[in-house]
Short mmCIF file of C-alpha atoms in Angstrom, two decimals:
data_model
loop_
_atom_site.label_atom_id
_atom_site.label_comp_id
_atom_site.label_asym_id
_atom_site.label_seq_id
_atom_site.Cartn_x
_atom_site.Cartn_y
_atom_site.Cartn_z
CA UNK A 1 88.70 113.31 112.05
CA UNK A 2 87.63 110.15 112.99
CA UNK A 3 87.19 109.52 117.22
CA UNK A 4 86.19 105.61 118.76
CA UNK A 5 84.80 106.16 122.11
CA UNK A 6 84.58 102.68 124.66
CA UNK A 7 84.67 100.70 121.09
CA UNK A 8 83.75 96.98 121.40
CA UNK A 9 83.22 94.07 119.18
CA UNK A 10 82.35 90.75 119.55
CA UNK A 11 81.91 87.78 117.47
CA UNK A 12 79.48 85.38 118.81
CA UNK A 13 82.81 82.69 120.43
CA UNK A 14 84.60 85.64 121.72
CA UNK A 15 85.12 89.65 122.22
CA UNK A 16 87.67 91.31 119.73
CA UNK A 17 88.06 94.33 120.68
CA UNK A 18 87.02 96.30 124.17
CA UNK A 19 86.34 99.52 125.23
CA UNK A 20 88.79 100.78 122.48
CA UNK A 21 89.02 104.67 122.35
CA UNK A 22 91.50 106.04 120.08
CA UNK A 23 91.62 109.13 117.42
CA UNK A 24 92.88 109.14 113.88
CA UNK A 25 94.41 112.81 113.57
CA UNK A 26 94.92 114.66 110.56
CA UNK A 27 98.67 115.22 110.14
CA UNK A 28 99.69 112.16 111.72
CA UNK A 29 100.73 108.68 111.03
CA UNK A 30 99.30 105.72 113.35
CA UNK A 31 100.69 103.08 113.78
CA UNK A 32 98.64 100.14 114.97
CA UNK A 33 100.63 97.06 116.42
CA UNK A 34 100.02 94.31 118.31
CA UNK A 35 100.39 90.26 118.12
CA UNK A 36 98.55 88.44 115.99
CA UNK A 37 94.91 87.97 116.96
CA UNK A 38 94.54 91.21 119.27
CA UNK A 39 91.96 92.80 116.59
CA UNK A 40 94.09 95.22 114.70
CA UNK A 41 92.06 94.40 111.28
CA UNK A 42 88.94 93.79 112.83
CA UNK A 43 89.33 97.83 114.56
CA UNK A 44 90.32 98.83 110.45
CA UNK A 45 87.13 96.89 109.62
CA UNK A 46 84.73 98.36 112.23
CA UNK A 47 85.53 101.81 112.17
CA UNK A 48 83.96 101.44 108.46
CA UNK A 49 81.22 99.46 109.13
CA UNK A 50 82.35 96.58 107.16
CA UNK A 51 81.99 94.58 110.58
CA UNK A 52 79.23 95.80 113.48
CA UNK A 53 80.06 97.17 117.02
CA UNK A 54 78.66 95.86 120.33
CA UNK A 55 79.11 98.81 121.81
CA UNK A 56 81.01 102.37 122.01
CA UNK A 57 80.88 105.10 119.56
CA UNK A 58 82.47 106.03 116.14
CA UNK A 59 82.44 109.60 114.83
CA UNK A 60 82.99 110.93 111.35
CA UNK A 61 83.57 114.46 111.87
CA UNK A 62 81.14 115.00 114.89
CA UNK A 63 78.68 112.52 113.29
CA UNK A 64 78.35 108.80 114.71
CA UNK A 65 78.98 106.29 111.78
CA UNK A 66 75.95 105.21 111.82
CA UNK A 67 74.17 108.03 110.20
CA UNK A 68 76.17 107.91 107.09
CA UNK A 69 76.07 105.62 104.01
CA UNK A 70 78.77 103.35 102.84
CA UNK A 71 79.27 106.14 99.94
CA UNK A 72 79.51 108.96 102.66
CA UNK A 73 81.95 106.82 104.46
CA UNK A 74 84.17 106.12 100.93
CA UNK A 75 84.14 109.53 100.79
CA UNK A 76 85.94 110.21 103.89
CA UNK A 77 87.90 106.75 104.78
CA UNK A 78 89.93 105.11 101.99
CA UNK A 79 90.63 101.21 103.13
CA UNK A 80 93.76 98.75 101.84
CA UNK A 81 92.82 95.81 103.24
CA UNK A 82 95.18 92.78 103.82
CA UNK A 83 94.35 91.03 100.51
CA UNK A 84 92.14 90.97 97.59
CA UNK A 85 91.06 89.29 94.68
CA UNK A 86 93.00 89.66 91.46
CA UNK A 87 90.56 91.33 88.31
CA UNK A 88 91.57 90.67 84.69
CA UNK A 89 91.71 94.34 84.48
CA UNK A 90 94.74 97.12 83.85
CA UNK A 91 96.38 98.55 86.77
CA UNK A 92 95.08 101.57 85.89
CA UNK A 93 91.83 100.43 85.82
CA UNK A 94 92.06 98.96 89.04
CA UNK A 95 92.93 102.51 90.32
CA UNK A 96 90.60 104.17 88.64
CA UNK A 97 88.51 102.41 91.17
CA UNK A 98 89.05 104.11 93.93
CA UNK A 99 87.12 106.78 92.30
CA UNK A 100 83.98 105.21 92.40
CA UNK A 101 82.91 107.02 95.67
CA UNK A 102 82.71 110.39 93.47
CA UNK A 103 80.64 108.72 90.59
CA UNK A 104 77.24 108.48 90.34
CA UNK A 105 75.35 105.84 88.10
CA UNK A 106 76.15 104.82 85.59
CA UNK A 107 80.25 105.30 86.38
CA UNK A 108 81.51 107.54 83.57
CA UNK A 109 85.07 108.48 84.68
CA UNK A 110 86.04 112.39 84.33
CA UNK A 111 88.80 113.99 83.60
CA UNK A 112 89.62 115.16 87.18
CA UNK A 113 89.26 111.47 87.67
CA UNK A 114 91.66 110.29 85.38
CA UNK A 115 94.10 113.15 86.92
CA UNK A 116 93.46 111.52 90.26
CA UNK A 117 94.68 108.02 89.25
CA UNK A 118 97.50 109.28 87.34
CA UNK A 119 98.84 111.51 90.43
CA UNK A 120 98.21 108.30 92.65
CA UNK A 121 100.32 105.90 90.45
CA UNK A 122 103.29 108.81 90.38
CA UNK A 123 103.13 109.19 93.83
CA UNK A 124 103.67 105.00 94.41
CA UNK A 125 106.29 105.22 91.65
CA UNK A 126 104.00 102.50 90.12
CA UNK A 127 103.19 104.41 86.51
CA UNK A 128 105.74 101.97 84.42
CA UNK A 129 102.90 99.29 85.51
CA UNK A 130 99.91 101.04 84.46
CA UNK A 131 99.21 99.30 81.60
CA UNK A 132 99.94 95.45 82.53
CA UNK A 133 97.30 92.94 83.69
CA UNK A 134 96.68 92.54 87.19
CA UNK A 135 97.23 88.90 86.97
CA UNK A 136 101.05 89.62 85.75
CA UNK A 137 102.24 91.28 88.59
CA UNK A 138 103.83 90.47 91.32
CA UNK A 139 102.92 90.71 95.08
CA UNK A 140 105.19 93.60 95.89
CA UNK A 141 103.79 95.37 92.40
CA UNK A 142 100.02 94.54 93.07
CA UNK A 143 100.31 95.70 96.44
CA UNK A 144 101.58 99.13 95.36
CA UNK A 145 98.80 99.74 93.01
CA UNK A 146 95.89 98.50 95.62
CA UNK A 147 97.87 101.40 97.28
CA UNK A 148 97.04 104.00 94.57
CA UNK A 149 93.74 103.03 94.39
CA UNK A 150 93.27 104.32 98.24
CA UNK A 151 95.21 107.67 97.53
CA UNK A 152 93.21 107.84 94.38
CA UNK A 153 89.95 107.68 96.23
CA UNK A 154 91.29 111.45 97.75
CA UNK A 155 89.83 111.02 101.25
CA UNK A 156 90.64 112.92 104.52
CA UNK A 157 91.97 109.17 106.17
CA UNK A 158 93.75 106.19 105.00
CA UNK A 159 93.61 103.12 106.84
CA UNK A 160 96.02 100.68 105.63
CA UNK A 161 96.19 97.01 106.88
CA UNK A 162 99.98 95.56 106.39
CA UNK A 163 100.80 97.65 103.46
CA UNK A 164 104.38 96.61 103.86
CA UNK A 165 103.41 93.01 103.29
CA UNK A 166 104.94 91.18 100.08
CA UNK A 167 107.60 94.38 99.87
CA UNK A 168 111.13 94.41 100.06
CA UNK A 169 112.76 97.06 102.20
CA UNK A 170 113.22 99.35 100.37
CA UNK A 171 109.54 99.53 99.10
CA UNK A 172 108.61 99.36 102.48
CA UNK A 173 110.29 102.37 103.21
CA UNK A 174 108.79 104.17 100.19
CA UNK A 175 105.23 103.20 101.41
CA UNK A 176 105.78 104.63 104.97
CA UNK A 177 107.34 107.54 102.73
CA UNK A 178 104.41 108.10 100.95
CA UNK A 179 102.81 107.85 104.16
CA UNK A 180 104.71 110.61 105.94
CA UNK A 181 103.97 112.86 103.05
CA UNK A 182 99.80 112.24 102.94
CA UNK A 183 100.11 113.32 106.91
CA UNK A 184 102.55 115.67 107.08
CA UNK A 185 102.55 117.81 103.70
CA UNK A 186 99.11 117.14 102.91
CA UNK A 187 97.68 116.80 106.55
CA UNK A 188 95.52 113.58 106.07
CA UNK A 189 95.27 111.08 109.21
CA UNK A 190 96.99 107.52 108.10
CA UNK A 191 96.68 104.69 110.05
CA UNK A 192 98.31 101.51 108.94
CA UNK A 193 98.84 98.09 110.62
CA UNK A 194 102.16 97.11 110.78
CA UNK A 195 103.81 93.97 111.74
CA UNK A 196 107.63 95.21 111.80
CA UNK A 197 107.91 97.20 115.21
CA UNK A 198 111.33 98.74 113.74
CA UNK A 199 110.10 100.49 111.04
CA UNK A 200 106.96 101.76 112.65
CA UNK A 201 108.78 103.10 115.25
CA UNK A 202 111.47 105.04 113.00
CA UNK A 203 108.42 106.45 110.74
CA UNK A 204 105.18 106.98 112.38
CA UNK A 205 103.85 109.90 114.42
CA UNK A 206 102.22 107.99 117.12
CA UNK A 207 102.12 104.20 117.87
CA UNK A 208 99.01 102.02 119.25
CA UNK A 209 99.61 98.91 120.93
CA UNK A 210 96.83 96.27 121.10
CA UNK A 211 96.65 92.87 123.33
CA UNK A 212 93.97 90.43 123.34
CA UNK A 213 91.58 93.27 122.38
CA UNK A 214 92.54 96.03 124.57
CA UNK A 215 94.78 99.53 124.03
CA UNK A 216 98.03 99.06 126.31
CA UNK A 217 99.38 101.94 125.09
CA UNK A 218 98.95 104.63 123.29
CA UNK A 219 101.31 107.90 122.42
CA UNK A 220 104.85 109.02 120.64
CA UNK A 221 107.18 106.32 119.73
CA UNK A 222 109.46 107.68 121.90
CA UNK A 223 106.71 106.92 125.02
CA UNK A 224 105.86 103.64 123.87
CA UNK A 225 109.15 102.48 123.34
CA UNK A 226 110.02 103.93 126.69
CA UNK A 227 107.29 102.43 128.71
CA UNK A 228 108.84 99.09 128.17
CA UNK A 229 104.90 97.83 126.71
CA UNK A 230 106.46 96.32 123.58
CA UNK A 231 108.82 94.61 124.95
CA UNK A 232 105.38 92.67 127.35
CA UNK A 233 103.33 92.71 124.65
CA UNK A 234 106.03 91.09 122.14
CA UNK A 235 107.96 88.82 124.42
CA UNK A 236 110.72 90.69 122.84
CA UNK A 237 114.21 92.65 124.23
CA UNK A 238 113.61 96.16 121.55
CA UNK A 239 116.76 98.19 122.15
CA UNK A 240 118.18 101.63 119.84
CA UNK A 241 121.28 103.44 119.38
CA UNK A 242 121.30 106.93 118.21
CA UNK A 243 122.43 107.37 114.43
CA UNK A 244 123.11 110.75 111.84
CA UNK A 245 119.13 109.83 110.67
CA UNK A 246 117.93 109.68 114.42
CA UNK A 247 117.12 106.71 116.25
CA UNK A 248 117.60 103.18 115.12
CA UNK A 249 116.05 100.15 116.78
CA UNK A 250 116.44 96.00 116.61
CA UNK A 251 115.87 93.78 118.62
CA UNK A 252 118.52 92.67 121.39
#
């Protein structure tokens, strides 16, 4: 489980985040929203020590980040960041990459290995594009094997920064699918950025809400929503009407 306690983070013409303090539970999907600018990527970023803190804590399992190595952090936090650069490589190459945390040097892949990249392309329904080039697929296809290369890296959280983007909707409800299933069935902690407040609120366990650095809101998405914070935070009217497949929200 990974806890942030007061987190802050500054660059050196303003402060990103402040006093953040949040938990990433196993079994549950987080959704993190908030306009654009309030410091949902840089939070992804910091709470793997890609970018530094000012202040406030983050624990790994009872140990602050700090003690651990990037490698000891791969091991427990798998990251899809926003974008990426392109390889002239396979896809399955490019998944077998997430399994560089469990390598040592020189990288000889295993057979357990090769198992984990082949469950993580079934489980994104991307195996049919295992053996094309990076370069020849599209967004929505690239963006589905950057996501097997984070479930093939087999770590107790996901952190996911707009893994929706570039998908239609129906991939988009496969991702948050796939999601559901990590948490739920196979009780990892998912967090994932998400732009579209509708779909985060239909299929995530618990919603964040960030403004200009700060946590509004934190809980169910049946608190949020009901707290009325979206709607401040957004400038937006969110309204729902119950359906067979529970509660369905858009924007009045």
């Amino acid at each position: 489980m990974i806890e942030l306690r007061g987190l802050t983070c500054a660059y050196p013409e303003r402060e990103v985040l402040r006093d953040v303090n949040l938990t990433f539970t196993p079994g549950k999907v987080l959704a993190l929203l908030g306009p654009n600018g309030c410091g949902k990527s840089t939070l992804l970023r910091t709470v793997l020590a890609l970018q530094p803190k000012t202040a406030g804590e983050i624990i790994y399992d009872g140990t602050p980040v700090e003690r651990l190595t990037p490698r000891q952090i791969a091991l427990k936090a798998a990251y899809l960041p926003q974008s990426r650069s392109v390889p002239n490589i396979t896809a399955r190459k490019m998944v077998l990459h997430g399994r560089f945390p469990h390598l040592s040097y020189p990288r000889r892949y295993r057979e357990e290995d090769y198992a984990a990249a082949e469950r993580a392309l079934e489980m994104t329904g991307a195996g049919e594009l295992a053996h094309r080039m990076m370069g020849e697929l599209s967004g929505g296809e690239r963006q589905r094997i950057y996501l097997a290369m984070a479930l093939a890296q087999e770590t107790e959280t996901i952190l996911m920064d707009e893994p929706t983007t570039f998908l239609d909707i129906r991939h988009q409800l496969a991702v948050m699918t796939i999601a559901k299933e990590l948490a739920n069935t196979h009780g990892r902690a998912v967090a994932a950025v998400l732009h579209d407040l509708c779909l985060a609120l239909r299929t995530a366990d618990e919603v964040a809400v960030l403004r200009d650095g700060a946590l509004l809101a934190f809980g169910t998405p049946e608190e949020v929503f009901l707290s009325g914070i979206l709607d401040v935070a957004f400038g937006v009217k969110l309204k729902r009407f119950a359906a067979e497949d529970g509660w369905q929200y858009y924007y009045g």
